[in-house]
Amino acid sequence: MGRTVDQEVHAAFVEFRAKEDDKCLSVQCIYCQQIRAKNTSRQKQHLLECPGLRGHGQAQSQSAPSGPNGITAPNGYPPTPNGPTATAPGAGPGPGALPTPNGPMMPNNVNPHATPMQTPLQNLQGRPSLPATGPPGAPTATAPQPAPRPTPKSKPKTSTSNLPAPPLDDVHAAFVEFRAKEEDKCLSVQCIYCQQVRAKNTSRQRQHLLECPTYLSVMKDSIPANNLLHTFPEGDIARSLQIPAPTLELDFRMSIKMNPKVSVGPSIWGHRDWVTFVGGQWAGRWGKGIVLPGGQDSQIVTKESNTSLRASYMLQTADEPAAWIIVKTDGWLTGAKDVLDKVNDPAVADTVNPNTYKYRINLSMETGDERYAFLNTLMWIGSGCRRGQEIIFDAFRVN
């Protein structure tokens, strides 16, 4: 039994996988060497238009010896009565019939005049040849076996951008998936930045973004340092580095009661005040406890009433046994002079809205207790307010 049209189509192409990570196979026409996606309908359409196939058929027609009616008979079929293109009176090739170099298909989709094609399997050693299209017992013509074709290898592309490779979520967000045709088995994607369409492949999509001018421009503009009044020169690696931004997370709240401040007097830095702590309490995510008496805050007050704060004190945890933690803070109390004068007056400090001034400090801790050793390398930013002879602030861990 002869081969079907689809078998003839498949025999005209060599299958291969362009890259190891490709999910879909590609095919290469053995006549014109064109490479296309594996799709029987499109392969069939290609053969109808393939210039290499037409040239191949003409060469065979000119070189093959002909019989009395102009048709060769190496495949064991007798010549047709009216020549190579004879068909039923008034009839032509049926719709969708695949023309071949030596004549049209028979009604059963078998071409009795075509030279048998070689398939990729026939090029492998130890594989039996496919049966010829002639009747049993007839001599068969063996076509010359083409040399094996090397699988095309794509050259690795190197990105010229200094930006880091985008994460997987950003890659997927940068492309819109769609199916070009209903019969397509593989999805295509379109870049939302440059509108280019490509096959859906995460590695190639990521590589495309590293070479997409529009995407690179957007990413550079998204770097906070590039939106400052002054920026690094174009092309400098510091201009294209995406540096992670820290985040703040509320970690604990602390309340400290103070003794009346002692005015040391003017110094070369400003007016010096000395404040000692009565004690206090604290509570947070990793524990709770008290502020031990004896801490102190050395303050410098400027002529605009802004106050530099530098304090050190000790915490005791509520554990059994308790742990001791040294706390050091420095920061500023700033705002309008008339507001700060009220804040520094314990009698009226409670009446001042905390949003009208800034009490900002940074904190560090030190302890030898292994249970709280993680505190030694952390940083906190504090925001607080004055309440008479009491300071209350929230500490935000810097992540």
Coordinates of C-alpha atoms in Angstrom, one line a residue:
M1 CA 0.0 0.0 0.0
G2 CA 1.4 3.4 -0.9
R3 CA 2.0 6.3 1.4
T4 CA -0.7 8.9 2.1
V5 CA -0.4 12.6 1.3
D6 CA 0.6 13.4 4.9
Q7 CA 3.4 10.8 4.8
E8 CA 4.7 12.4 1.6
V9 CA 4.6 15.8 3.3
H10 CA 6.4 14.6 6.4
A11 CA 9.1 12.9 4.3
A12 CA 9.9 16.2 2.7
F13 CA 11.0 17.7 6.1
V14 CA 13.6 16.9 8.7
E15 CA 12.5 17.4 12.3
F16 CA 14.8 18.9 14.9
R17 CA 14.7 20.8 18.1
A18 CA 16.4 24.2 17.8
K19 CA 17.2 24.4 21.5
E20 CA 17.1 22.0 24.3
D21 CA 14.5 24.0 26.2
D22 CA 12.2 24.4 23.2
K23 CA 8.9 22.6 23.7
C24 CA 7.9 22.6 20.0
L25 CA 9.8 20.9 17.2
S26 CA 10.9 22.7 14.1
V27 CA 11.2 21.2 10.6
Q28 CA 13.6 21.9 7.6
C29 CA 12.6 21.5 4.0
I30 CA 14.9 19.1 2.2
Y31 CA 14.4 21.0 -1.1
C32 CA 14.9 24.7 -0.1
Q33 CA 16.4 24.3 3.4
Q34 CA 13.8 26.7 4.9
I35 CA 13.0 26.2 8.5
R36 CA 9.5 26.4 9.9
A37 CA 7.4 25.3 12.8
K38 CA 6.1 21.7 12.7
N39 CA 2.6 22.0 11.4
T40 CA 1.3 19.6 8.7
S41 CA -1.1 22.1 7.1
R42 CA 1.6 24.8 6.8
Q43 CA 4.2 22.2 5.6
K44 CA 1.8 21.1 2.9
Q45 CA 1.2 24.8 1.9
H46 CA 4.9 25.3 1.8
L47 CA 5.5 22.4 -0.6
L48 CA 2.9 23.9 -3.0
E49 CA 5.0 27.1 -3.1
C50 CA 8.5 25.6 -2.6
P51 CA 10.8 26.8 -5.4
G52 CA 13.3 24.1 -4.6
L53 CA 10.7 21.4 -5.1
R54 CA 9.7 22.8 -8.5
G55 CA 13.4 22.9 -9.6
H56 CA 13.9 19.4 -8.3
G57 CA 10.9 18.1 -10.4
Q58 CA 12.1 19.8 -13.5
A59 CA 15.6 18.4 -13.1
Q60 CA 14.2 14.9 -12.7
S61 CA 11.9 15.3 -15.8
Q62 CA 14.8 16.4 -18.0
S63 CA 17.3 13.7 -16.8
A64 CA 15.0 10.6 -16.6
P65 CA 14.6 8.4 -19.7
S66 CA 11.1 8.5 -21.0
G67 CA 8.9 5.8 -22.5
P68 CA 6.8 6.1 -25.6
N69 CA 4.3 8.4 -24.0
G70 CA 7.0 10.5 -22.2
I71 CA 6.6 8.8 -18.7
T72 CA 9.3 6.9 -17.0
A73 CA 8.4 3.6 -15.5
P74 CA 11.2 2.7 -13.0
N75 CA 8.6 2.2 -10.3
G76 CA 6.8 -0.7 -12.0
Y77 CA 3.7 1.1 -13.1
P78 CA 2.8 1.1 -16.8
P79 CA 2.7 4.4 -18.6
T80 CA -0.5 6.3 -18.6
P81 CA -2.3 6.3 -21.9
N82 CA -2.3 10.0 -22.5
G83 CA 1.0 11.2 -21.0
P84 CA 2.2 12.3 -17.6
T85 CA -0.6 14.8 -17.0
A86 CA -3.5 12.6 -18.2
T87 CA -6.6 12.7 -16.1
A88 CA -10.2 11.8 -16.4
P89 CA -11.9 13.8 -19.2
G90 CA -12.9 17.2 -18.0
A91 CA -11.4 16.6 -14.5
G92 CA -8.4 18.2 -12.9
P93 CA -6.6 17.6 -9.7
G94 CA -9.0 17.6 -6.8
P95 CA -9.1 20.3 -4.3
G96 CA -6.2 20.1 -1.9
A97 CA -4.3 17.6 -4.2
L98 CA -0.6 17.9 -3.8
P99 CA 1.2 18.3 -7.1
T100 CA 4.5 16.3 -7.5
P101 CA 7.4 16.7 -9.8
N102 CA 6.1 14.0 -12.2
G103 CA 2.4 14.3 -12.2
P104 CA -0.8 14.6 -10.0
M105 CA -1.9 12.2 -7.3
M106 CA -4.2 9.3 -8.1
P107 CA -7.7 9.3 -6.5
N108 CA -6.3 7.2 -3.6
N109 CA -3.8 10.0 -2.9
V110 CA -0.9 7.9 -4.2
N111 CA 1.4 9.3 -6.9
P112 CA 2.6 6.4 -9.1
H113 CA 5.1 8.5 -11.0
A114 CA 7.0 10.1 -8.1
T115 CA 10.5 9.1 -7.2
P116 CA 10.4 7.8 -3.6
M117 CA 11.5 10.4 -1.1
Q118 CA 14.0 9.7 1.6
T119 CA 12.9 10.2 5.2
P120 CA 15.1 11.0 8.1
L121 CA 14.7 7.5 9.4
Q122 CA 16.2 6.1 6.2
N123 CA 19.4 8.0 6.9
L124 CA 20.0 6.1 10.1
Q125 CA 22.1 2.9 10.1
G126 CA 20.2 -0.3 10.8
R127 CA 16.8 1.1 9.8
P128 CA 14.9 -0.7 7.0
S129 CA 13.9 1.5 4.0
L130 CA 10.3 2.4 3.6
P131 CA 8.5 0.3 0.9
A132 CA 8.4 1.8 -2.6
T133 CA 5.2 3.0 -4.1
G134 CA 5.2 0.3 -6.8
P135 CA 3.2 -3.0 -6.9
P136 CA 4.6 -6.1 -5.2
G137 CA 7.4 -7.8 -7.2
A138 CA 8.2 -4.7 -9.2
P139 CA 11.7 -3.2 -9.2
T140 CA 12.2 -0.3 -6.9
A141 CA 14.2 2.8 -7.6
T142 CA 16.6 3.9 -4.8
A143 CA 17.0 7.6 -4.5
P144 CA 20.4 8.9 -3.4
Q145 CA 20.5 9.5 0.3
P146 CA 21.2 13.1 1.2
A147 CA 23.9 13.8 3.7
P148 CA 22.7 14.4 7.3
R149 CA 22.1 18.0 7.9
P150 CA 23.5 19.6 11.1
T151 CA 21.0 20.9 13.5
P152 CA 21.0 24.7 13.4
K153 CA 22.6 26.2 16.5
S154 CA 21.7 29.7 17.7
K155 CA 24.5 31.9 18.8
P156 CA 24.3 33.0 22.5
K157 CA 23.4 36.6 22.8
T158 CA 25.1 38.8 25.3
S159 CA 23.3 41.7 26.9
T160 CA 24.8 45.2 26.7
S161 CA 22.8 46.4 29.6
N162 CA 24.1 46.8 33.2
L163 CA 20.7 46.1 34.6
P164 CA 20.2 42.8 36.5
A165 CA 18.2 40.0 34.9
P166 CA 14.5 40.7 35.6
P167 CA 12.8 38.3 38.0
L168 CA 10.3 35.8 36.7
D169 CA 7.2 37.8 37.7
D170 CA 8.5 40.8 35.8
V171 CA 9.2 38.7 32.7
H172 CA 5.7 37.3 32.6
A173 CA 4.2 40.8 33.3
A174 CA 6.0 42.3 30.4
F175 CA 4.4 40.0 27.8
V176 CA 0.8 39.4 26.7
E177 CA 0.0 35.8 25.7
F178 CA -2.1 35.0 22.7
R179 CA -2.6 32.2 20.0
A180 CA -1.8 33.5 16.5
K181 CA -4.1 30.9 14.9
E182 CA -6.6 28.5 16.3
E183 CA -4.7 25.5 15.0
D184 CA -1.4 26.6 16.7
K185 CA -0.4 24.3 19.5
C186 CA 2.1 26.8 21.0
L187 CA 1.3 30.2 22.4
S188 CA 2.9 33.4 21.2
V189 CA 3.7 36.5 23.4
Q190 CA 3.9 40.2 22.6
C191 CA 6.2 42.6 24.5
I192 CA 4.2 45.4 26.0
Y193 CA 7.1 47.8 25.6
C194 CA 8.1 47.4 22.0
Q195 CA 5.2 45.3 20.6
Q196 CA 7.5 42.6 19.2
V197 CA 5.9 39.1 18.9
R198 CA 7.9 36.0 19.8
A199 CA 7.4 32.4 20.8
K200 CA 6.5 31.8 24.5
N201 CA 9.8 30.9 26.1
T202 CA 10.8 32.4 29.5
S203 CA 14.5 32.3 28.8
R204 CA 14.2 34.1 25.5
Q205 CA 11.6 36.5 26.9
R206 CA 14.1 37.5 29.7
Q207 CA 16.9 37.9 27.1
H208 CA 14.6 40.1 25.0
L209 CA 13.9 42.4 27.9
L210 CA 17.7 42.9 28.5
E211 CA 17.9 44.1 24.8
C212 CA 14.6 46.0 24.5
P213 CA 15.4 49.7 24.4
T214 CA 12.0 50.8 25.7
Y215 CA 12.1 48.4 28.6
L216 CA 15.7 49.4 29.5
S217 CA 14.7 53.1 29.4
V218 CA 11.7 52.5 31.7
M219 CA 13.8 50.5 34.1
K220 CA 16.4 53.2 34.3
D221 CA 13.8 55.8 35.0
S222 CA 12.3 53.6 37.7
I223 CA 15.7 53.7 39.6
P224 CA 15.1 56.4 42.3
A225 CA 18.7 57.7 42.0
N226 CA 18.0 58.6 38.4
N227 CA 15.1 60.8 39.3
L228 CA 17.2 63.1 41.5
L229 CA 18.1 66.6 40.5
H230 CA 21.7 65.4 39.9
T231 CA 22.5 62.0 38.5
F232 CA 25.5 59.9 37.4
P233 CA 26.8 60.3 33.8
E234 CA 25.1 58.3 31.1
G235 CA 26.8 54.9 30.7
D236 CA 28.2 54.9 34.3
I237 CA 27.4 51.6 35.9
A238 CA 26.2 53.4 39.1
R239 CA 23.4 54.9 37.0
S240 CA 21.9 51.6 36.0
L241 CA 22.2 49.6 39.2
Q242 CA 18.9 48.7 40.8
I243 CA 19.6 48.8 44.6
P244 CA 17.0 47.3 47.0
A245 CA 15.2 49.9 49.1
P246 CA 15.0 49.3 52.9
T247 CA 11.6 48.9 54.5
L248 CA 10.4 49.8 58.0
E249 CA 8.5 47.5 60.3
L250 CA 7.1 48.5 63.7
D251 CA 9.1 46.5 66.3
F252 CA 8.3 48.0 69.8
R253 CA 7.1 51.0 71.8
M254 CA 8.9 52.6 74.7
S255 CA 7.9 55.0 77.4
I256 CA 10.6 56.8 79.5
K257 CA 10.0 59.1 82.4
M258 CA 12.7 61.8 83.0
N259 CA 13.9 64.0 85.8
P260 CA 13.8 67.8 85.3
K261 CA 16.7 68.7 83.0
V262 CA 19.8 70.3 84.3
S263 CA 21.1 73.3 82.3
V264 CA 24.9 73.0 81.9
G265 CA 25.0 76.3 80.0
P266 CA 26.5 77.6 76.7
S267 CA 29.3 75.6 75.1
I268 CA 31.1 75.7 71.8
W269 CA 28.4 73.6 70.2
G270 CA 25.4 75.4 71.7
H271 CA 23.4 75.3 75.0
R272 CA 24.0 72.1 76.9
D273 CA 21.3 70.3 78.9
W274 CA 21.6 67.2 81.0
V275 CA 18.6 64.9 81.5
T276 CA 18.5 61.7 83.6
F277 CA 15.9 59.0 83.4
V278 CA 13.7 57.9 86.3
G279 CA 12.8 54.6 84.4
G280 CA 10.1 53.3 82.1
Q281 CA 8.7 50.3 80.2
W282 CA 8.7 48.8 76.8
A283 CA 6.9 46.1 74.8
G284 CA 7.2 44.7 71.3
R285 CA 7.4 41.8 69.0
W286 CA 10.3 40.0 70.6
G287 CA 9.7 40.7 74.3
K288 CA 8.8 43.2 77.0
G289 CA 10.3 44.6 80.2
I290 CA 11.4 47.8 81.9
V291 CA 13.8 50.7 81.5
L292 CA 16.2 50.7 84.4
P293 CA 16.7 54.0 86.3
G294 CA 20.0 55.8 85.7
G295 CA 19.9 56.4 81.9
Q296 CA 20.8 59.9 80.7
D297 CA 20.3 62.2 77.7
S298 CA 22.9 64.8 76.8
Q299 CA 21.2 67.5 74.7
I300 CA 22.5 70.5 72.7
V301 CA 19.9 73.2 72.0
T302 CA 20.5 75.6 69.1
K303 CA 19.5 79.2 69.0
E304 CA 16.4 78.1 66.9
S305 CA 15.5 75.7 69.7
N306 CA 16.3 72.6 67.7
T307 CA 17.7 70.0 70.0
S308 CA 20.3 67.4 69.4
L309 CA 19.6 64.2 71.4
R310 CA 22.1 61.6 72.5
A311 CA 21.0 59.1 75.1
S312 CA 22.1 55.8 76.6
Y313 CA 20.2 53.6 79.0
M314 CA 19.6 49.9 79.9
L315 CA 16.6 47.6 79.4
Q316 CA 15.7 44.6 81.5
T317 CA 13.5 41.9 80.0
A318 CA 10.7 40.2 81.7
D319 CA 12.3 36.7 81.2
E320 CA 13.4 34.5 84.1
P321 CA 16.3 34.9 84.3
A322 CA 16.2 38.4 82.9
A323 CA 18.4 39.7 80.1
W324 CA 20.0 43.2 80.1
I325 CA 20.2 45.2 76.9
I326 CA 22.1 48.5 76.4
V327 CA 20.4 51.0 74.2
K328 CA 22.0 54.0 72.5
T329 CA 20.1 56.6 70.6
D330 CA 20.8 59.8 68.8
G331 CA 18.6 62.1 66.8
W332 CA 16.9 65.5 66.6
L333 CA 13.9 67.4 67.9
T334 CA 13.1 69.9 65.2
G335 CA 10.3 72.3 64.2
A336 CA 9.2 75.9 64.4
K337 CA 10.9 77.8 67.2
D338 CA 7.6 78.8 68.9
V339 CA 6.4 75.2 68.8
L340 CA 9.7 73.8 70.2
D341 CA 9.7 76.4 73.0
K342 CA 6.3 74.9 74.1
V343 CA 7.5 71.3 73.7
N344 CA 10.5 72.0 76.0
D345 CA 8.2 73.4 78.7
P346 CA 6.8 70.4 80.7
A347 CA 3.8 72.5 81.8
V348 CA 2.4 72.9 78.2
A349 CA 4.1 70.1 76.3
D350 CA 0.9 67.9 76.5
T351 CA -1.0 70.6 74.6
V352 CA 1.3 70.5 71.5
N353 CA 0.2 68.4 68.5
P354 CA 3.0 65.9 67.7
N355 CA 2.4 66.5 64.0
T356 CA 3.6 70.0 64.4
Y357 CA 7.2 69.0 65.2
K358 CA 9.6 66.1 64.6
Y359 CA 11.1 63.9 67.3
R360 CA 13.2 61.4 65.3
I361 CA 16.0 59.1 66.6
N362 CA 17.9 56.1 65.5
L363 CA 18.6 53.3 67.9
S364 CA 21.1 50.5 68.3
M365 CA 21.3 47.7 71.0
E366 CA 24.0 45.6 72.6
T367 CA 23.7 42.5 74.7
G368 CA 25.7 39.4 75.7
D369 CA 22.6 37.3 76.3
E370 CA 22.4 34.6 73.6
R371 CA 18.6 34.7 73.6
Y372 CA 18.7 38.3 72.3
A373 CA 22.0 38.2 70.3
F374 CA 20.1 39.0 67.1
L375 CA 19.5 42.5 68.4
N376 CA 23.2 43.3 68.1
T377 CA 23.1 43.7 64.3
L378 CA 19.7 45.4 63.9
M379 CA 18.9 49.1 63.4
W380 CA 15.8 51.0 64.3
I381 CA 14.3 54.4 63.5
G382 CA 12.2 56.0 66.2
S383 CA 9.4 58.6 66.0
G384 CA 8.1 60.0 69.3
C385 CA 6.6 62.9 71.2
R386 CA 7.0 64.8 74.5
R387 CA 4.3 64.4 77.2
G388 CA 5.4 66.6 80.1
Q389 CA 8.3 64.8 81.8
E390 CA 7.8 61.7 79.6
I391 CA 9.0 60.6 76.2
I392 CA 7.0 58.0 74.2
F393 CA 8.2 56.7 70.9
D394 CA 7.7 53.8 68.4
A395 CA 10.7 52.0 67.1
F396 CA 10.7 50.7 63.5
R397 CA 13.1 48.0 62.5
V398 CA 15.0 48.7 59.3
N399 CA 14.9 45.7 57.0

